[in-house]
Short mmCIF file of C-alpha atoms in Angstrom, two decimals:
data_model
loop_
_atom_site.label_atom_id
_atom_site.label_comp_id
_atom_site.label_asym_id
_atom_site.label_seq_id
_atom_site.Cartn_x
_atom_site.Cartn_y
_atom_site.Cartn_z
CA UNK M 438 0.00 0.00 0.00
CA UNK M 439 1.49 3.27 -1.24
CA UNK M 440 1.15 5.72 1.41
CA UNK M 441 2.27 9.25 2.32
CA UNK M 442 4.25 10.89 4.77
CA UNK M 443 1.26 13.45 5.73
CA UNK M 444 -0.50 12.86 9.31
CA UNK M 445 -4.61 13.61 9.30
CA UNK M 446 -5.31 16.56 11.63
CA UNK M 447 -8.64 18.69 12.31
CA UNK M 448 -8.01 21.03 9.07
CA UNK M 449 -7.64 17.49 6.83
CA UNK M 450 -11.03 16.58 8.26
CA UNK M 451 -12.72 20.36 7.76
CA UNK M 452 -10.79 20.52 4.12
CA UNK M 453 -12.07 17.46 2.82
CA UNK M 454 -15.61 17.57 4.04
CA UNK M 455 -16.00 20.90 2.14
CA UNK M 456 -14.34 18.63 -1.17
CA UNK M 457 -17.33 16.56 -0.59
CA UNK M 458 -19.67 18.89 -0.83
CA UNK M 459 -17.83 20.81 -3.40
CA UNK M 460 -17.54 17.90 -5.98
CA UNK M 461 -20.63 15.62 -4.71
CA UNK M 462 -19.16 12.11 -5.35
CA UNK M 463 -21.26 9.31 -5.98
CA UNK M 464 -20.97 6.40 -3.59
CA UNK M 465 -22.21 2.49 -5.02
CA UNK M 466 -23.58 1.06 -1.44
CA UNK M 467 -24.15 -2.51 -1.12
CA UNK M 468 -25.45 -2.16 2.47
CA UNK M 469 -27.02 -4.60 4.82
CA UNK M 470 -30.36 -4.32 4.37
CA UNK M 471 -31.53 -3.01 7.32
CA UNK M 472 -29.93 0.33 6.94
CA UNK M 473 -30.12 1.54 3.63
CA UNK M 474 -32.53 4.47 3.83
CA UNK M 475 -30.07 6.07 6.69
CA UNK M 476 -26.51 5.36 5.01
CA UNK M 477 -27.78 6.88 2.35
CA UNK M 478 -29.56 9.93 3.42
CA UNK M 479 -25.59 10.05 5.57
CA UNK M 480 -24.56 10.44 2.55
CA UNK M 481 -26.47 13.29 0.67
CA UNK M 482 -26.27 14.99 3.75
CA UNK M 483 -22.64 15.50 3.69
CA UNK M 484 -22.41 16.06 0.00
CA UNK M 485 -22.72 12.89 -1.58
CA UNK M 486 -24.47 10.96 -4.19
CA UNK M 487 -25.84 7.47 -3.37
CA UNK M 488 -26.84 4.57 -5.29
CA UNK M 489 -28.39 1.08 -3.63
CA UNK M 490 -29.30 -1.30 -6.00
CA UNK M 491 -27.91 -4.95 -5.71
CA UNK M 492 -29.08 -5.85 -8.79
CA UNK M 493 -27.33 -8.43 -10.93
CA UNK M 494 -28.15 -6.99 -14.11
CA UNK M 495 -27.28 -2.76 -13.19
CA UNK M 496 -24.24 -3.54 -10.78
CA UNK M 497 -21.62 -3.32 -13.33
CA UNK M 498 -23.62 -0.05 -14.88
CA UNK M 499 -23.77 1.64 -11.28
CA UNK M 500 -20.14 0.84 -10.30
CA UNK M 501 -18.59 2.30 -13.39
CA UNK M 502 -20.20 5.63 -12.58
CA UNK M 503 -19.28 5.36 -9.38
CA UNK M 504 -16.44 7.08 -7.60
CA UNK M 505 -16.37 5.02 -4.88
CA UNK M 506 -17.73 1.61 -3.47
CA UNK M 507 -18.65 0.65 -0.16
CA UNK M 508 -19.57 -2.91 0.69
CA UNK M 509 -21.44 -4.39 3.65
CA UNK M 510 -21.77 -8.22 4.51
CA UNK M 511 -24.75 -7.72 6.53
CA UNK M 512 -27.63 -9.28 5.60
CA UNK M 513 -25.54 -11.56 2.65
CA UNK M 514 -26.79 -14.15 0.65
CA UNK M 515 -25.72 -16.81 -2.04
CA UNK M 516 -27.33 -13.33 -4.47
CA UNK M 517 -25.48 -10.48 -2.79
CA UNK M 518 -22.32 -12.51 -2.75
CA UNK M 519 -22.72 -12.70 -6.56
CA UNK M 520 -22.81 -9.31 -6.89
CA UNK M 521 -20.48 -8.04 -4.55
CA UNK M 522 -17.95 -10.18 -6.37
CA UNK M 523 -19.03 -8.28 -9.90
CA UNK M 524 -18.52 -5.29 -8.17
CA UNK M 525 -15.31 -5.53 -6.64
CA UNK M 526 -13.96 -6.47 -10.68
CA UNK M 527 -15.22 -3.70 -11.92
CA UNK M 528 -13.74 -1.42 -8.90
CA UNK M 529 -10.77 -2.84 -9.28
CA UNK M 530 -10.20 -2.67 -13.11
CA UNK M 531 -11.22 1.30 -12.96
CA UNK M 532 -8.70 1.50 -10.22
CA UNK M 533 -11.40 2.79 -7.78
CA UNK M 534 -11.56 2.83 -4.23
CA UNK M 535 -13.33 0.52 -1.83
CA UNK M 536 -13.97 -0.41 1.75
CA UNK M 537 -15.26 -3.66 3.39
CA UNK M 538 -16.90 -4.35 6.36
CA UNK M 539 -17.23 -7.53 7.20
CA UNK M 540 -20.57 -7.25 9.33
CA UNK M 541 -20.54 -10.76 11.63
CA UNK M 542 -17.78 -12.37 10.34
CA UNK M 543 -17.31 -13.70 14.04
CA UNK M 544 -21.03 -15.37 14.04
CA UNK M 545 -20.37 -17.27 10.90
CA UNK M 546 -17.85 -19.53 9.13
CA UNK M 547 -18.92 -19.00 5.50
CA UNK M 548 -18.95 -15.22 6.26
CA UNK M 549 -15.84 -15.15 7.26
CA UNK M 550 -14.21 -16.95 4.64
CA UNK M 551 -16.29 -14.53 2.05
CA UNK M 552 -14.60 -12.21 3.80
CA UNK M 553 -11.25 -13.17 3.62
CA UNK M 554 -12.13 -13.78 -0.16
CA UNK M 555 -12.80 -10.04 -0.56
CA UNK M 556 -9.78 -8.78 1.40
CA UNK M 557 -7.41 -10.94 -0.97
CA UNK M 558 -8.67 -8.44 -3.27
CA UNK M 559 -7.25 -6.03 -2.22
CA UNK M 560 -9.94 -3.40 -0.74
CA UNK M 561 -8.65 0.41 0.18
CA UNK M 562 -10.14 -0.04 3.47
CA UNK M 563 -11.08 -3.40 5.82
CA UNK M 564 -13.28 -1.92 8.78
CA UNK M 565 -14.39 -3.92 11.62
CA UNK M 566 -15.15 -4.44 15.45
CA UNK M 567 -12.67 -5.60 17.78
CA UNK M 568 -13.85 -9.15 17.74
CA UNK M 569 -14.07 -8.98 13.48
CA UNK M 570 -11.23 -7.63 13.21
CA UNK M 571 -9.60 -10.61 15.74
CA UNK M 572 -10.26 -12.76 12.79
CA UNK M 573 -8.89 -10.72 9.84
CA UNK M 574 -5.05 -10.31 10.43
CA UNK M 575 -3.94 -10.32 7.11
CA UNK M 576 -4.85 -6.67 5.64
CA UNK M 577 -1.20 -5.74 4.58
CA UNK M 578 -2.46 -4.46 1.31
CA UNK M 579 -5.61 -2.34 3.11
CA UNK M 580 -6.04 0.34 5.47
CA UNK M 581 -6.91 -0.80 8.97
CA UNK M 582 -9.97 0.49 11.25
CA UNK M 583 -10.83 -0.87 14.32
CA UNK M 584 -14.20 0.66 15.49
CA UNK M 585 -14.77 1.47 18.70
CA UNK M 586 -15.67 4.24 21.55
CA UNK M 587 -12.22 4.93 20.18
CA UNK M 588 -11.74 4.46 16.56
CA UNK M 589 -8.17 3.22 15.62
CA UNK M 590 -6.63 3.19 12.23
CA UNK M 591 -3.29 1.79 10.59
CA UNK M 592 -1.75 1.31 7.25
CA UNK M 593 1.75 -0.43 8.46
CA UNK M 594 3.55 2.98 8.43
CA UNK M 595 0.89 4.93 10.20
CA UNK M 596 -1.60 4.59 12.95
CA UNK M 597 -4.16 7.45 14.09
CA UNK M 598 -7.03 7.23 16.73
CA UNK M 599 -10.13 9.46 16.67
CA UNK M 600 -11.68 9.49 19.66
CA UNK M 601 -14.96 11.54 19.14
CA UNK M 602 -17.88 9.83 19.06
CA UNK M 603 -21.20 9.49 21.65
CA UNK M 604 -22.41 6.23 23.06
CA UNK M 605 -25.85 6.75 21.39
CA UNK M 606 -24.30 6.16 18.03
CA UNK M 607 -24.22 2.38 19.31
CA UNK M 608 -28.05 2.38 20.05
CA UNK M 609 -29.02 3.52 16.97
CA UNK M 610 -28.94 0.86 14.16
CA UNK M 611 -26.77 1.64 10.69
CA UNK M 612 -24.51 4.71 12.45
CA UNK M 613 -21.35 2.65 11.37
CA UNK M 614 -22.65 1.36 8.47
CA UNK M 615 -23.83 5.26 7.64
CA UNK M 616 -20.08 5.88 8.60
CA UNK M 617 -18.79 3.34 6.50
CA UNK M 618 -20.62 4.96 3.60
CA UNK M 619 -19.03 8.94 4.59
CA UNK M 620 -15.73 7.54 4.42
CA UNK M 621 -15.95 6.23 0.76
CA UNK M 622 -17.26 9.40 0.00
CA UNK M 623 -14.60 11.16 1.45
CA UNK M 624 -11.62 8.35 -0.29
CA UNK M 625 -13.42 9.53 -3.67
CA UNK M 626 -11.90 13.56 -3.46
CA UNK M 627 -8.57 12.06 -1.30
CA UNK M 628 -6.73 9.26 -2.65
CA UNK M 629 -4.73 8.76 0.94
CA UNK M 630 -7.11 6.76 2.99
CA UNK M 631 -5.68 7.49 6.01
CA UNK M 632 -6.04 11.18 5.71
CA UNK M 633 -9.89 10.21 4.08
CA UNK M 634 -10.96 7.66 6.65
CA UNK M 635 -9.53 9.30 9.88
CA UNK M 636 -11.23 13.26 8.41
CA UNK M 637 -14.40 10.79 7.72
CA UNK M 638 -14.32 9.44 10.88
CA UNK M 639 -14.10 12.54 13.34
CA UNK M 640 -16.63 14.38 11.01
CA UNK M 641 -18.90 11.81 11.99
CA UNK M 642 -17.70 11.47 15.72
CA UNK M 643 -17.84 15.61 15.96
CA UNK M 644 -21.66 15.47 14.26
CA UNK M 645 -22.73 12.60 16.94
CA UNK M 646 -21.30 14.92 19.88
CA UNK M 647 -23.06 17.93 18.53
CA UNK M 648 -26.50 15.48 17.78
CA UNK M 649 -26.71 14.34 21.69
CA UNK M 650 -26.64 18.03 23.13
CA UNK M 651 -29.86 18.14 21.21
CA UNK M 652 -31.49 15.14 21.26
CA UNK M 653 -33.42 13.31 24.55
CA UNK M 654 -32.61 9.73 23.95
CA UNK M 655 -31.34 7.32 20.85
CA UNK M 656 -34.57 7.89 19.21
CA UNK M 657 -34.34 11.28 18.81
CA UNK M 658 -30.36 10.95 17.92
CA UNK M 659 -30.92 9.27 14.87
CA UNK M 660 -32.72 12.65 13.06
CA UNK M 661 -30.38 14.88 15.26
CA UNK M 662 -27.31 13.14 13.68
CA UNK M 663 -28.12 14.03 10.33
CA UNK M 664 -28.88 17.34 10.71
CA UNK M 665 -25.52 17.73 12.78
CA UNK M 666 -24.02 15.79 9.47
CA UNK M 667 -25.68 17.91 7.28
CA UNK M 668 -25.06 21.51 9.36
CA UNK M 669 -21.17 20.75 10.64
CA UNK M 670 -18.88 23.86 9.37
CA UNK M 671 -15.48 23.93 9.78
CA UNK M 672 -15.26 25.97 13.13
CA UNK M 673 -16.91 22.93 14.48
CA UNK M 674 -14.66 20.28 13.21
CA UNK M 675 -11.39 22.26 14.53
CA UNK M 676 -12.74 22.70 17.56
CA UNK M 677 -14.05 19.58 18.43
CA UNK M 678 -11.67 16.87 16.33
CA UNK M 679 -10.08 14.37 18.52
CA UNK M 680 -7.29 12.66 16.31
CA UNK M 681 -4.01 11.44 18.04
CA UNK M 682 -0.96 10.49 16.41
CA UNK M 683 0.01 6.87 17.66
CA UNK M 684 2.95 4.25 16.99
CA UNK M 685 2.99 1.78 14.75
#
């Protein structure tokens, strides 16, 4: 993995989200099920363009005019597997980036060897929790997130931690998977994924901290995080950005 020599700090993460919304870049989701409607609306409301459709017959169509790919293994099936593997040809012959999440890969044997399948191919980005990611060591070629009420990234050369967040994000159903989706947006106008993921990352973590002072509860989170996503400026982000420099 080519990488730079340039550390992600608050201005990255303020910089890029106003790329995002400068250029709009559209953002192929195959998504677990279950949270479609909010990754995408994540999406648009940080400047992005989503498209959903697992379709056998328009995945090749959608990825090509994508600028960037984010794939799910929630809710998988012998169908989605099918696709996901035409999609991750076509992201790779256009030289496009991608991140996995392997949703579960610690419930289920086939999962996780579909997993390890996809990895082998090389994604931008493999993000997990701490007991997926116990099961995927071998990500030399990938970017490496460990989620978490601390968020901790590593491409070999260097590691990062964001640690904004709230603990209402893990109550409400899809905010990584929404997350998941922000980042590829934000790998589409940077082509160093550190700098992309970690900027993704506390943009998110900054928008959930600004969400809770509003809402009462995780129910009324969920609307309050997108209008945080949708209404962060850059003032916010520098003040509020959380990203430490670690060792490798």
């Amino acid at each position: 993995m080519t990488v730079s020599r340039s550390l992600p700090t608050s201005h990255h993460a303020a910089d890029l989200l106003a790329k995002v919304r400068a250029r709009r870049p559209r953002v192929h989701c195959l998504m677990n099920t279950v949270v479609q409607k909010f990754t995408a609306d994540g999406i648009t409301v940080v400047g992005g363009i989503p498209s959903m459709t697992s379709s056998r017959d328009e995945i090749a169509d959608f990825v090509a005019k994508a600028d960037a790919l984010t794939i799910n293994l929630g809710t998988l099936d012998a169908e989605r597997r099918a696709v996901i593997r035409i999609a991750v040809e076509i992201a790779n012959a256009a030289a496009k980036p991608w991140i996995v999440d392997p949703v579960h890969c610690d419930y289920s044997r086939g999962r996780l060897e579909f997993a390890r399948e996809l990895i082998a191919l090389g994604p931008t980005i493999v993000r997990g929790n701490a007991a997926e990611m116990a099961l995927i060591t071998d990500t030399r070629a990938s970017l490496r997130i460990q989620t978490g009420p601390v968020d901790l990234l590593s491409d070999g050369q260097r590691a990062v931690s964001i640690q904004n967040g709230h603990g209402w994000m893990a109550q409400v159903t899809g905010t990584g998977c929404l997350s998941g989706g922000v980042i590829a947006a934000f790998m589409a106008v940077e082509k160093d994924a550190l700098l992309a993921a970690a900027s993704a990352l506390a943009v998110t973590g900054c928008s959930a901290e600004m969400a809770a002072q509003e809402a009462k509860g995780p129910g009324s989170f969920e609307p309050a995080f997108l209008d945080a996503l949708a209404n962060i400026t850059t003032e916010n982000i520098r003040e509020r950005a959380r990203i430490s420099h670690e060792s490798c």
